[in-house]
Amino acid sequence: MPIHDAIMIECNDKGIAQNVAQLMKDTANQLFNGEFAHVTVEALGGIDNE
């Protein structure tokens, strides 16, 4: 049975966001002994990404 969950973290730049995403993916995969976690990095919409 698949488990779906979402976590949203605001970061100052894309590089930091990608590092945080990779850390979260690695941690989830380690906790559940598998390679199943997926992450996406997306910019918030609006003026100046606010």
XYZ file of C-alpha atoms in Angstrom:
50
model
C 0.000 0.000 0.000
C 1.579 3.306 -1.059
C 2.091 6.049 1.487
C 1.657 9.634 0.265
C 2.766 12.627 2.228
C 4.007 16.091 1.391
C 6.372 18.438 3.165
C 6.944 21.999 1.988
C 10.061 23.882 3.073
C 10.842 27.444 1.995
C 14.506 28.035 1.070
C 16.419 31.169 0.076
C 17.795 29.809 -3.197
C 17.586 26.850 -5.547
C 20.904 25.323 -4.447
C 19.838 25.179 -0.814
C 16.441 23.805 -1.848
C 18.081 21.004 -3.839
C 20.385 20.116 -0.929
C 17.453 20.018 1.505
C 15.430 17.889 -0.923
C 18.277 15.381 -1.293
C 18.762 15.195 2.482
C 15.042 14.547 2.999
C 15.011 11.852 0.294
C 18.092 10.106 1.679
C 16.712 10.208 5.228
C 13.312 8.798 4.218
C 14.904 6.001 2.202
C 17.208 5.135 5.099
C 14.351 5.098 7.625
C 12.240 2.767 5.501
C 15.078 0.624 4.093
C 14.283 1.282 0.479
C 14.602 3.521 -2.530
C 11.090 4.849 -2.848
C 11.070 8.494 -1.721
C 10.662 11.141 -4.416
C 11.214 14.885 -4.113
C 10.537 17.908 -6.299
C 11.897 21.443 -6.077
C 9.439 24.082 -7.230
C 9.445 27.883 -7.194
C 6.494 29.590 -5.574
C 4.364 31.630 -7.967
C 3.486 35.289 -7.796
C 5.497 38.467 -8.041
C 9.161 37.865 -7.140
C 8.260 34.288 -6.107
C 6.461 35.491 -2.985
